[in-house]
Each structure stands twice: as C-alpha cells, then as structure tokens.
mmCIF file with all atom_site columns, C-alpha atoms in Angstrom:
data_model
loop_
_atom_site.group_PDB
_atom_site.id
_atom_site.type_symbol
_atom_site.label_atom_id
_atom_site.label_alt_id
_atom_site.label_comp_id
_atom_site.label_asym_id
_atom_site.label_entity_id
_atom_site.label_seq_id
_atom_site.pdbx_PDB_ins_code
_atom_site.Cartn_x
_atom_site.Cartn_y
_atom_site.Cartn_z
_atom_site.occupancy
_atom_site.B_iso_or_equiv
_atom_site.pdbx_formal_charge
_atom_site.auth_seq_id
_atom_site.auth_comp_id
_atom_site.auth_asym_id
_atom_site.auth_atom_id
_atom_site.pdbx_PDB_model_num
ATOM 1   C CA . UNK A 1 1   ? 103.297 109.122 42.210 1.00 0.00 ? 1   UNK A CA 1
ATOM 2   C CA . UNK A 1 2   ? 102.430 107.734 45.608 1.00 0.00 ? 2   UNK A CA 1
ATOM 3   C CA . UNK A 1 3   ? 101.304 104.226 46.641 1.00 0.00 ? 3   UNK A CA 1
ATOM 4   C CA . UNK A 1 4   ? 100.304 102.686 49.906 1.00 0.00 ? 4   UNK A CA 1
ATOM 5   C CA . UNK A 1 5   ? 101.063 99.103  50.763 1.00 0.00 ? 5   UNK A CA 1
ATOM 6   C CA . UNK A 1 6   ? 101.332 96.873  53.762 1.00 0.00 ? 6   UNK A CA 1
ATOM 7   C CA . UNK A 1 7   ? 104.969 96.314  54.884 1.00 0.00 ? 7   UNK A CA 1
ATOM 8   C CA . UNK A 1 8   ? 105.416 93.303  57.156 1.00 0.00 ? 8   UNK A CA 1
ATOM 9   C CA . UNK A 1 9   ? 107.952 93.224  59.935 1.00 0.00 ? 9   UNK A CA 1
ATOM 10  C CA . UNK A 1 10  ? 111.296 92.551  58.328 1.00 0.00 ? 10  UNK A CA 1
ATOM 11  C CA . UNK A 1 11  ? 110.375 94.642  55.267 1.00 0.00 ? 11  UNK A CA 1
ATOM 12  C CA . UNK A 1 12  ? 109.480 93.735  51.666 1.00 0.00 ? 12  UNK A CA 1
ATOM 13  C CA . UNK A 1 13  ? 111.004 94.275  48.197 1.00 0.00 ? 13  UNK A CA 1
ATOM 14  C CA . UNK A 1 14  ? 108.755 95.995  45.677 1.00 0.00 ? 14  UNK A CA 1
ATOM 15  C CA . UNK A 1 15  ? 109.269 96.214  41.856 1.00 0.00 ? 15  UNK A CA 1
ATOM 16  C CA . UNK A 1 16  ? 108.374 99.562  40.272 1.00 0.00 ? 16  UNK A CA 1
ATOM 17  C CA . UNK A 1 17  ? 107.896 99.929  36.533 1.00 0.00 ? 17  UNK A CA 1
ATOM 18  C CA . UNK A 1 18  ? 107.447 103.266 34.741 1.00 0.00 ? 18  UNK A CA 1
ATOM 19  C CA . UNK A 1 19  ? 106.123 103.449 31.155 1.00 0.00 ? 19  UNK A CA 1
ATOM 20  C CA . UNK A 1 20  ? 106.260 106.783 29.193 1.00 0.00 ? 20  UNK A CA 1
ATOM 21  C CA . UNK A 1 21  ? 103.887 107.879 26.412 1.00 0.00 ? 21  UNK A CA 1
ATOM 22  C CA . UNK A 1 22  ? 106.094 106.364 23.712 1.00 0.00 ? 22  UNK A CA 1
ATOM 23  C CA . UNK A 1 23  ? 105.804 102.951 25.400 1.00 0.00 ? 23  UNK A CA 1
ATOM 24  C CA . UNK A 1 24  ? 109.387 102.881 26.738 1.00 0.00 ? 24  UNK A CA 1
ATOM 25  C CA . UNK A 1 25  ? 109.656 101.347 30.155 1.00 0.00 ? 25  UNK A CA 1
ATOM 26  C CA . UNK A 1 26  ? 112.072 101.300 32.965 1.00 0.00 ? 26  UNK A CA 1
ATOM 27  C CA . UNK A 1 27  ? 111.888 99.239  36.167 1.00 0.00 ? 27  UNK A CA 1
ATOM 28  C CA . UNK A 1 28  ? 113.718 99.015  39.484 1.00 0.00 ? 28  UNK A CA 1
ATOM 29  C CA . UNK A 1 29  ? 113.387 97.079  42.751 1.00 0.00 ? 29  UNK A CA 1
ATOM 30  C CA . UNK A 1 30  ? 113.009 99.017  45.971 1.00 0.00 ? 30  UNK A CA 1
ATOM 31  C CA . UNK A 1 31  ? 113.368 97.692  49.495 1.00 0.00 ? 31  UNK A CA 1
ATOM 32  C CA . UNK A 1 32  ? 110.696 98.960  51.941 1.00 0.00 ? 32  UNK A CA 1
ATOM 33  C CA . UNK A 1 33  ? 111.258 98.768  55.648 1.00 0.00 ? 33  UNK A CA 1
ATOM 34  C CA . UNK A 1 34  ? 108.583 99.193  58.254 1.00 0.00 ? 34  UNK A CA 1
ATOM 35  C CA . UNK A 1 35  ? 108.443 102.399 60.216 1.00 0.00 ? 35  UNK A CA 1
ATOM 36  C CA . UNK A 1 36  ? 107.863 102.450 63.907 1.00 0.00 ? 36  UNK A CA 1
ATOM 37  C CA . UNK A 1 37  ? 104.425 104.068 63.500 1.00 0.00 ? 37  UNK A CA 1
ATOM 38  C CA . UNK A 1 38  ? 101.260 102.067 64.067 1.00 0.00 ? 38  UNK A CA 1
ATOM 39  C CA . UNK A 1 39  ? 99.262  104.103 61.535 1.00 0.00 ? 39  UNK A CA 1
ATOM 40  C CA . UNK A 1 40  ? 96.949  101.830 59.483 1.00 0.00 ? 40  UNK A CA 1
ATOM 41  C CA . UNK A 1 41  ? 96.451  102.697 55.858 1.00 0.00 ? 41  UNK A CA 1
ATOM 42  C CA . UNK A 1 42  ? 93.865  101.542 53.347 1.00 0.00 ? 42  UNK A CA 1
ATOM 43  C CA . UNK A 1 43  ? 95.229  99.825  50.204 1.00 0.00 ? 43  UNK A CA 1
ATOM 44  C CA . UNK A 1 44  ? 93.826  98.026  47.247 1.00 0.00 ? 44  UNK A CA 1
ATOM 45  C CA . UNK A 1 45  ? 96.412  95.254  46.710 1.00 0.00 ? 45  UNK A CA 1
ATOM 46  C CA . UNK A 1 46  ? 95.151  91.719  46.700 1.00 0.00 ? 46  UNK A CA 1
ATOM 47  C CA . UNK A 1 47  ? 97.895  90.350  49.049 1.00 0.00 ? 47  UNK A CA 1
ATOM 48  C CA . UNK A 1 48  ? 97.044  89.722  52.657 1.00 0.00 ? 48  UNK A CA 1
ATOM 49  C CA . UNK A 1 49  ? 96.827  92.974  54.495 1.00 0.00 ? 49  UNK A CA 1
ATOM 50  C CA . UNK A 1 50  ? 96.006  92.969  58.280 1.00 0.00 ? 50  UNK A CA 1
ATOM 51  C CA . UNK A 1 51  ? 95.796  96.761  58.255 1.00 0.00 ? 51  UNK A CA 1
ATOM 52  C CA . UNK A 1 52  ? 92.861  98.753  56.858 1.00 0.00 ? 52  UNK A CA 1
ATOM 53  C CA . UNK A 1 53  ? 89.567  99.209  58.532 1.00 0.00 ? 53  UNK A CA 1
ATOM 54  C CA . UNK A 1 54  ? 89.602  100.036 62.213 1.00 0.00 ? 54  UNK A CA 1
ATOM 55  C CA . UNK A 1 55  ? 88.115  97.501  64.576 1.00 0.00 ? 55  UNK A CA 1
ATOM 56  C CA . UNK A 1 56  ? 86.955  97.812  68.162 1.00 0.00 ? 56  UNK A CA 1
ATOM 57  C CA . UNK A 1 57  ? 89.613  97.274  70.843 1.00 0.00 ? 57  UNK A CA 1
ATOM 58  C CA . UNK A 1 58  ? 89.294  94.133  72.828 1.00 0.00 ? 58  UNK A CA 1
ATOM 59  C CA . UNK A 1 59  ? 91.214  95.251  75.954 1.00 0.00 ? 59  UNK A CA 1
ATOM 60  C CA . UNK A 1 60  ? 90.840  91.890  77.782 1.00 0.00 ? 60  UNK A CA 1
ATOM 61  C CA . UNK A 1 61  ? 91.984  89.681  74.918 1.00 0.00 ? 61  UNK A CA 1
ATOM 62  C CA . UNK A 1 62  ? 95.396  88.176  74.561 1.00 0.00 ? 62  UNK A CA 1
ATOM 63  C CA . UNK A 1 63  ? 97.363  86.249  71.972 1.00 0.00 ? 63  UNK A CA 1
ATOM 64  C CA . UNK A 1 64  ? 100.303 83.858  72.182 1.00 0.00 ? 64  UNK A CA 1
ATOM 65  C CA . UNK A 1 65  ? 101.804 83.625  68.738 1.00 0.00 ? 65  UNK A CA 1
ATOM 66  C CA . UNK A 1 66  ? 104.657 81.160  67.897 1.00 0.00 ? 66  UNK A CA 1
ATOM 67  C CA . UNK A 1 67  ? 106.369 80.627  64.568 1.00 0.00 ? 67  UNK A CA 1
ATOM 68  C CA . UNK A 1 68  ? 109.464 78.508  63.998 1.00 0.00 ? 68  UNK A CA 1
ATOM 69  C CA . UNK A 1 69  ? 111.014 78.203  60.548 1.00 0.00 ? 69  UNK A CA 1
ATOM 70  C CA . UNK A 1 70  ? 114.463 76.734  61.368 1.00 0.00 ? 70  UNK A CA 1
ATOM 71  C CA . UNK A 1 71  ? 115.183 74.281  64.214 1.00 0.00 ? 71  UNK A CA 1
ATOM 72  C CA . UNK A 1 72  ? 118.256 73.649  66.316 1.00 0.00 ? 72  UNK A CA 1
ATOM 73  C CA . UNK A 1 73  ? 118.125 69.793  66.244 1.00 0.00 ? 73  UNK A CA 1
ATOM 74  C CA . UNK A 1 74  ? 116.605 69.013  62.865 1.00 0.00 ? 74  UNK A CA 1
ATOM 75  C CA . UNK A 1 75  ? 117.431 70.216  59.328 1.00 0.00 ? 75  UNK A CA 1
ATOM 76  C CA . UNK A 1 76  ? 113.772 70.030  58.363 1.00 0.00 ? 76  UNK A CA 1
ATOM 77  C CA . UNK A 1 77  ? 112.475 73.614  58.143 1.00 0.00 ? 77  UNK A CA 1
ATOM 78  C CA . UNK A 1 78  ? 108.903 74.805  58.496 1.00 0.00 ? 78  UNK A CA 1
ATOM 79  C CA . UNK A 1 79  ? 109.299 77.363  55.725 1.00 0.00 ? 79  UNK A CA 1
ATOM 80  C CA . UNK A 1 80  ? 107.676 80.781  56.361 1.00 0.00 ? 80  UNK A CA 1
ATOM 81  C CA . UNK A 1 81  ? 106.413 79.769  59.794 1.00 0.00 ? 81  UNK A CA 1
ATOM 82  C CA . UNK A 1 82  ? 108.220 82.722  61.424 1.00 0.00 ? 82  UNK A CA 1
ATOM 83  C CA . UNK A 1 83  ? 106.886 85.092  58.753 1.00 0.00 ? 83  UNK A CA 1
ATOM 84  C CA . UNK A 1 84  ? 103.344 83.785  59.352 1.00 0.00 ? 84  UNK A CA 1
ATOM 85  C CA . UNK A 1 85  ? 103.660 84.472  63.048 1.00 0.00 ? 85  UNK A CA 1
ATOM 86  C CA . UNK A 1 86  ? 104.885 88.032  62.439 1.00 0.00 ? 86  UNK A CA 1
ATOM 87  C CA . UNK A 1 87  ? 101.962 88.746  60.104 1.00 0.00 ? 87  UNK A CA 1
ATOM 88  C CA . UNK A 1 88  ? 99.487  87.138  62.514 1.00 0.00 ? 88  UNK A CA 1
ATOM 89  C CA . UNK A 1 89  ? 100.917 89.542  65.188 1.00 0.00 ? 89  UNK A CA 1
ATOM 90  C CA . UNK A 1 90  ? 99.809  92.441  63.045 1.00 0.00 ? 90  UNK A CA 1
ATOM 91  C CA . UNK A 1 91  ? 96.444  90.702  62.371 1.00 0.00 ? 91  UNK A CA 1
ATOM 92  C CA . UNK A 1 92  ? 95.830  90.162  66.143 1.00 0.00 ? 92  UNK A CA 1
ATOM 93  C CA . UNK A 1 93  ? 96.498  93.857  66.778 1.00 0.00 ? 93  UNK A CA 1
ATOM 94  C CA . UNK A 1 94  ? 94.784  95.434  63.777 1.00 0.00 ? 94  UNK A CA 1
ATOM 95  C CA . UNK A 1 95  ? 91.871  93.064  63.110 1.00 0.00 ? 95  UNK A CA 1
ATOM 96  C CA . UNK A 1 96  ? 91.238  91.320  66.429 1.00 0.00 ? 96  UNK A CA 1
ATOM 97  C CA . UNK A 1 97  ? 91.655  94.522  68.428 1.00 0.00 ? 97  UNK A CA 1
ATOM 98  C CA . UNK A 1 98  ? 94.146  93.015  70.918 1.00 0.00 ? 98  UNK A CA 1
ATOM 99  C CA . UNK A 1 99  ? 96.354  95.648  72.625 1.00 0.00 ? 99  UNK A CA 1
ATOM 100 C CA . UNK A 1 100 ? 100.012 95.150  71.588 1.00 0.00 ? 100 UNK A CA 1
ATOM 101 C CA . UNK A 1 101 ? 101.041 94.774  75.226 1.00 0.00 ? 101 UNK A CA 1
ATOM 102 C CA . UNK A 1 102 ? 98.795  91.713  75.461 1.00 0.00 ? 102 UNK A CA 1
ATOM 103 C CA . UNK A 1 103 ? 100.381 89.978  72.435 1.00 0.00 ? 103 UNK A CA 1
ATOM 104 C CA . UNK A 1 104 ? 103.363 87.666  72.987 1.00 0.00 ? 104 UNK A CA 1
ATOM 105 C CA . UNK A 1 105 ? 105.218 86.627  69.869 1.00 0.00 ? 105 UNK A CA 1
ATOM 106 C CA . UNK A 1 106 ? 107.920 83.937  69.916 1.00 0.00 ? 106 UNK A CA 1
ATOM 107 C CA . UNK A 1 107 ? 109.851 83.274  66.738 1.00 0.00 ? 107 UNK A CA 1
ATOM 108 C CA . UNK A 1 108 ? 112.717 80.877  65.782 1.00 0.00 ? 108 UNK A CA 1
ATOM 109 C CA . UNK A 1 109 ? 115.411 80.688  68.496 1.00 0.00 ? 109 UNK A CA 1
ATOM 110 C CA . UNK A 1 110 ? 113.125 82.804  70.790 1.00 0.00 ? 110 UNK A CA 1
ATOM 111 C CA . UNK A 1 111 ? 110.649 79.991  70.788 1.00 0.00 ? 111 UNK A CA 1
ATOM 112 C CA . UNK A 1 112 ? 112.599 77.345  72.737 1.00 0.00 ? 112 UNK A CA 1
ATOM 113 C CA . UNK A 1 113 ? 111.039 74.886  75.130 1.00 0.00 ? 113 UNK A CA 1
ATOM 114 C CA . UNK A 1 114 ? 111.568 77.194  78.128 1.00 0.00 ? 114 UNK A CA 1
ATOM 115 C CA . UNK A 1 115 ? 110.038 80.258  76.450 1.00 0.00 ? 115 UNK A CA 1
ATOM 116 C CA . UNK A 1 116 ? 107.052 78.288  75.163 1.00 0.00 ? 116 UNK A CA 1
ATOM 117 C CA . UNK A 1 117 ? 106.356 76.613  78.580 1.00 0.00 ? 117 UNK A CA 1
ATOM 118 C CA . UNK A 1 118 ? 106.677 79.957  80.448 1.00 0.00 ? 118 UNK A CA 1
ATOM 119 C CA . UNK A 1 119 ? 104.355 81.551  77.969 1.00 0.00 ? 119 UNK A CA 1
ATOM 120 C CA . UNK A 1 120 ? 101.747 78.877  78.210 1.00 0.00 ? 120 UNK A CA 1
ATOM 121 C CA . UNK A 1 121 ? 101.950 78.002  81.901 1.00 0.00 ? 121 UNK A CA 1
ATOM 122 C CA . UNK A 1 122 ? 102.803 81.440  83.380 1.00 0.00 ? 122 UNK A CA 1
ATOM 123 C CA . UNK A 1 123 ? 102.093 84.338  80.982 1.00 0.00 ? 123 UNK A CA 1
ATOM 124 C CA . UNK A 1 124 ? 98.702  83.168  79.790 1.00 0.00 ? 124 UNK A CA 1
ATOM 125 C CA . UNK A 1 125 ? 97.559  82.424  83.380 1.00 0.00 ? 125 UNK A CA 1
ATOM 126 C CA . UNK A 1 126 ? 98.644  85.863  84.708 1.00 0.00 ? 126 UNK A CA 1
ATOM 127 C CA . UNK A 1 127 ? 97.470  87.843  81.675 1.00 0.00 ? 127 UNK A CA 1
ATOM 128 C CA . UNK A 1 128 ? 94.042  86.169  81.341 1.00 0.00 ? 128 UNK A CA 1
ATOM 129 C CA . UNK A 1 129 ? 90.975  87.542  83.099 1.00 0.00 ? 129 UNK A CA 1
ATOM 130 C CA . UNK A 1 130 ? 88.607  84.784  84.138 1.00 0.00 ? 130 UNK A CA 1
ATOM 131 C CA . UNK A 1 131 ? 85.403  84.830  82.078 1.00 0.00 ? 131 UNK A CA 1
ATOM 132 C CA . UNK A 1 132 ? 86.455  88.002  80.271 1.00 0.00 ? 132 UNK A CA 1
ATOM 133 C CA . UNK A 1 133 ? 89.449  87.223  78.080 1.00 0.00 ? 133 UNK A CA 1
ATOM 134 C CA . UNK A 1 134 ? 89.257  86.071  74.474 1.00 0.00 ? 134 UNK A CA 1
ATOM 135 C CA . UNK A 1 135 ? 92.420  83.926  74.158 1.00 0.00 ? 135 UNK A CA 1
ATOM 136 C CA . UNK A 1 136 ? 94.104  83.328  70.793 1.00 0.00 ? 136 UNK A CA 1
ATOM 137 C CA . UNK A 1 137 ? 96.882  80.767  70.363 1.00 0.00 ? 137 UNK A CA 1
ATOM 138 C CA . UNK A 1 138 ? 98.751  80.590  67.031 1.00 0.00 ? 138 UNK A CA 1
ATOM 139 C CA . UNK A 1 139 ? 101.465 78.056  66.281 1.00 0.00 ? 139 UNK A CA 1
ATOM 140 C CA . UNK A 1 140 ? 103.221 77.608  62.980 1.00 0.00 ? 140 UNK A CA 1
ATOM 141 C CA . UNK A 1 141 ? 106.023 75.003  62.906 1.00 0.00 ? 141 UNK A CA 1
ATOM 142 C CA . UNK A 1 142 ? 106.515 71.311  63.322 1.00 0.00 ? 142 UNK A CA 1
ATOM 143 C CA . UNK A 1 143 ? 103.947 69.090  64.932 1.00 0.00 ? 143 UNK A CA 1
ATOM 144 C CA . UNK A 1 144 ? 104.803 65.490  65.580 1.00 0.00 ? 144 UNK A CA 1
ATOM 145 C CA . UNK A 1 145 ? 102.931 62.407  66.890 1.00 0.00 ? 145 UNK A CA 1
ATOM 146 C CA . UNK A 1 146 ? 104.191 59.879  69.381 1.00 0.00 ? 146 UNK A CA 1
ATOM 147 C CA . UNK A 1 147 ? 105.399 56.515  67.913 1.00 0.00 ? 147 UNK A CA 1
ATOM 148 C CA . UNK A 1 148 ? 101.976 54.994  68.702 1.00 0.00 ? 148 UNK A CA 1
ATOM 149 C CA . UNK A 1 149 ? 100.135 57.993  67.174 1.00 0.00 ? 149 UNK A CA 1
ATOM 150 C CA . UNK A 1 150 ? 98.058  58.664  70.319 1.00 0.00 ? 150 UNK A CA 1
ATOM 151 C CA . UNK A 1 151 ? 99.848  61.781  71.598 1.00 0.00 ? 151 UNK A CA 1
ATOM 152 C CA . UNK A 1 152 ? 100.451 64.963  69.500 1.00 0.00 ? 152 UNK A CA 1
ATOM 153 C CA . UNK A 1 153 ? 103.275 67.348  70.224 1.00 0.00 ? 153 UNK A CA 1
ATOM 154 C CA . UNK A 1 154 ? 104.378 70.890  69.114 1.00 0.00 ? 154 UNK A CA 1
ATOM 155 C CA . UNK A 1 155 ? 108.117 71.045  68.563 1.00 0.00 ? 155 UNK A CA 1
ATOM 156 C CA . UNK A 1 156 ? 109.882 74.095  70.118 1.00 0.00 ? 156 UNK A CA 1
ATOM 157 C CA . UNK A 1 157 ? 113.036 75.561  68.490 1.00 0.00 ? 157 UNK A CA 1
ATOM 158 C CA . UNK A 1 158 ? 115.320 73.422  70.640 1.00 0.00 ? 158 UNK A CA 1
ATOM 159 C CA . UNK A 1 159 ? 113.152 70.332  70.666 1.00 0.00 ? 159 UNK A CA 1
ATOM 160 C CA . UNK A 1 160 ? 114.509 66.970  69.663 1.00 0.00 ? 160 UNK A CA 1
ATOM 161 C CA . UNK A 1 161 ? 112.111 64.926  67.428 1.00 0.00 ? 161 UNK A CA 1
ATOM 162 C CA . UNK A 1 162 ? 113.594 61.647  68.855 1.00 0.00 ? 162 UNK A CA 1
ATOM 163 C CA . UNK A 1 163 ? 112.816 62.763  72.437 1.00 0.00 ? 163 UNK A CA 1
ATOM 164 C CA . UNK A 1 164 ? 109.363 64.146  72.003 1.00 0.00 ? 164 UNK A CA 1
ATOM 165 C CA . UNK A 1 165 ? 108.150 63.349  75.535 1.00 0.00 ? 165 UNK A CA 1
ATOM 166 C CA . UNK A 1 166 ? 111.142 65.191  77.060 1.00 0.00 ? 166 UNK A CA 1
ATOM 167 C CA . UNK A 1 167 ? 111.594 68.130  74.693 1.00 0.00 ? 167 UNK A CA 1
ATOM 168 C CA . UNK A 1 168 ? 108.341 68.998  73.070 1.00 0.00 ? 168 UNK A CA 1
ATOM 169 C CA . UNK A 1 169 ? 104.998 70.356  74.302 1.00 0.00 ? 169 UNK A CA 1
ATOM 170 C CA . UNK A 1 170 ? 102.053 67.960  74.469 1.00 0.00 ? 170 UNK A CA 1
ATOM 171 C CA . UNK A 1 171 ? 99.103  69.566  72.598 1.00 0.00 ? 171 UNK A CA 1
ATOM 172 C CA . UNK A 1 172 ? 96.554  68.227  75.125 1.00 0.00 ? 172 UNK A CA 1
ATOM 173 C CA . UNK A 1 173 ? 98.512  69.777  78.003 1.00 0.00 ? 173 UNK A CA 1
ATOM 174 C CA . UNK A 1 174 ? 98.561  73.176  76.247 1.00 0.00 ? 174 UNK A CA 1
ATOM 175 C CA . UNK A 1 175 ? 94.768  72.887  75.742 1.00 0.00 ? 175 UNK A CA 1
ATOM 176 C CA . UNK A 1 176 ? 94.186  71.810  79.356 1.00 0.00 ? 176 UNK A CA 1
ATOM 177 C CA . UNK A 1 177 ? 96.291  74.743  80.607 1.00 0.00 ? 177 UNK A CA 1
ATOM 178 C CA . UNK A 1 178 ? 94.337  77.233  78.512 1.00 0.00 ? 178 UNK A CA 1
ATOM 179 C CA . UNK A 1 179 ? 91.063  75.643  79.601 1.00 0.00 ? 179 UNK A CA 1
ATOM 180 C CA . UNK A 1 180 ? 92.068  75.910  83.287 1.00 0.00 ? 180 UNK A CA 1
ATOM 181 C CA . UNK A 1 181 ? 92.394  79.731  83.130 1.00 0.00 ? 181 UNK A CA 1
ATOM 182 C CA . UNK A 1 182 ? 88.619  79.894  82.368 1.00 0.00 ? 182 UNK A CA 1
ATOM 183 C CA . UNK A 1 183 ? 88.690  82.380  79.518 1.00 0.00 ? 183 UNK A CA 1
ATOM 184 C CA . UNK A 1 184 ? 85.604  83.833  77.825 1.00 0.00 ? 184 UNK A CA 1
ATOM 185 C CA . UNK A 1 185 ? 86.640  82.132  74.568 1.00 0.00 ? 185 UNK A CA 1
ATOM 186 C CA . UNK A 1 186 ? 89.565  80.268  73.024 1.00 0.00 ? 186 UNK A CA 1
ATOM 187 C CA . UNK A 1 187 ? 90.586  80.284  69.364 1.00 0.00 ? 187 UNK A CA 1
ATOM 188 C CA . UNK A 1 188 ? 93.574  78.115  68.402 1.00 0.00 ? 188 UNK A CA 1
ATOM 189 C CA . UNK A 1 189 ? 95.355  78.155  65.051 1.00 0.00 ? 189 UNK A CA 1
ATOM 190 C CA . UNK A 1 190 ? 97.745  75.236  64.428 1.00 0.00 ? 190 UNK A CA 1
ATOM 191 C CA . UNK A 1 191 ? 99.739  75.240  61.218 1.00 0.00 ? 191 UNK A CA 1
ATOM 192 C CA . UNK A 1 192 ? 101.634 71.963  61.792 1.00 0.00 ? 192 UNK A CA 1
ATOM 193 C CA . UNK A 1 193 ? 101.744 68.380  60.650 1.00 0.00 ? 193 UNK A CA 1
#
C-alpha cells in the first residue's frame, strides 16, 4: 500500500494497522521525517495540510514568523508555539505563494530580543518593496501587558516578564515600523495573551 500525508518540519509519528481477511490485526508506529524536497502532494486527511493545490507565486510578499514555546527567564511555556510557527512557514510558502527566501522564521532560542528587533527594524525594511509587498507577521508565544494595562508587549525568548519595557517588544512599535515601510498590505497573526 501507499499513502500520502503532510510531514511537518521535525517529523511526525504515524500508527499503521493492518487487518487480514480473517479479522486479525497488527499495528505498528512509524516515524516519518521530512525530505528535503519541496514537492507538494494532495492528501485526503482531515488534519491541517498547507500543501496541496498550487497557488500563484507572490514574488514581492514577505513573512516574518516567530514561535516561542520555552523561555529562558520564565517557566511558563507557550505550548506548541514553535510548531505553529514551523507549520505557518509551510503555509506561507505553499498557500500564500511567498518565496522561501523571503520568509524569515525565528523559533525558541533563535527568537531572542536581538533577533526579533533586527528582523522587524532591519530585515522587514530592506526586504519590503514600497507599495508592492504583502507583509505577513506571525507571532505565537507570550504577550504581556504593562502594569497599567495600557501597553502591550510580545515577549522574546530571552525577555524578562518583570522588565517588559527593557526586554520585550512593544506591539505598537512593531506595527508602526511595519506601517513606515509602506507595504501594499499587512496581515498580522498574534497568538498571544
């Protein structure tokens, strides 16, 4: 038999069960790892699958994708945030038509304050084409409010929740920076408190 399925970055475990004509069954678990190929396949499974139908390439679009599950300065995890970012990377390429060299993905310890600031303030500005680029920003991780509740922050991997103003990114500054590059459109996904 053969079967096609989406294999996310990092792989997936699949359970296979065989039943013979007498009704006897046997099952085993198999680990699938992703190959280097970018070949999209069509499948019929119900689980999220960013592959499948081909879409038009959007050569001027770009995506900044950030996912942080575990943090350096807090034991509170944002469970599956890193996996969500990796799957969204595939989605951006396969469904939004963004060239892979115009997608920047930061996960876990690769999404520190320095990396996030450089990505927002430098990479987005350099990679964007004024009036032509569709910009996508995806963040999955911890979001925190200032003590008075007026300011909202996105916490990088090495951010300190007790020092938000000094170690986290102010959401409004991120939005202002993206707005200043004058893109064709902006879509922001925030999966944070």
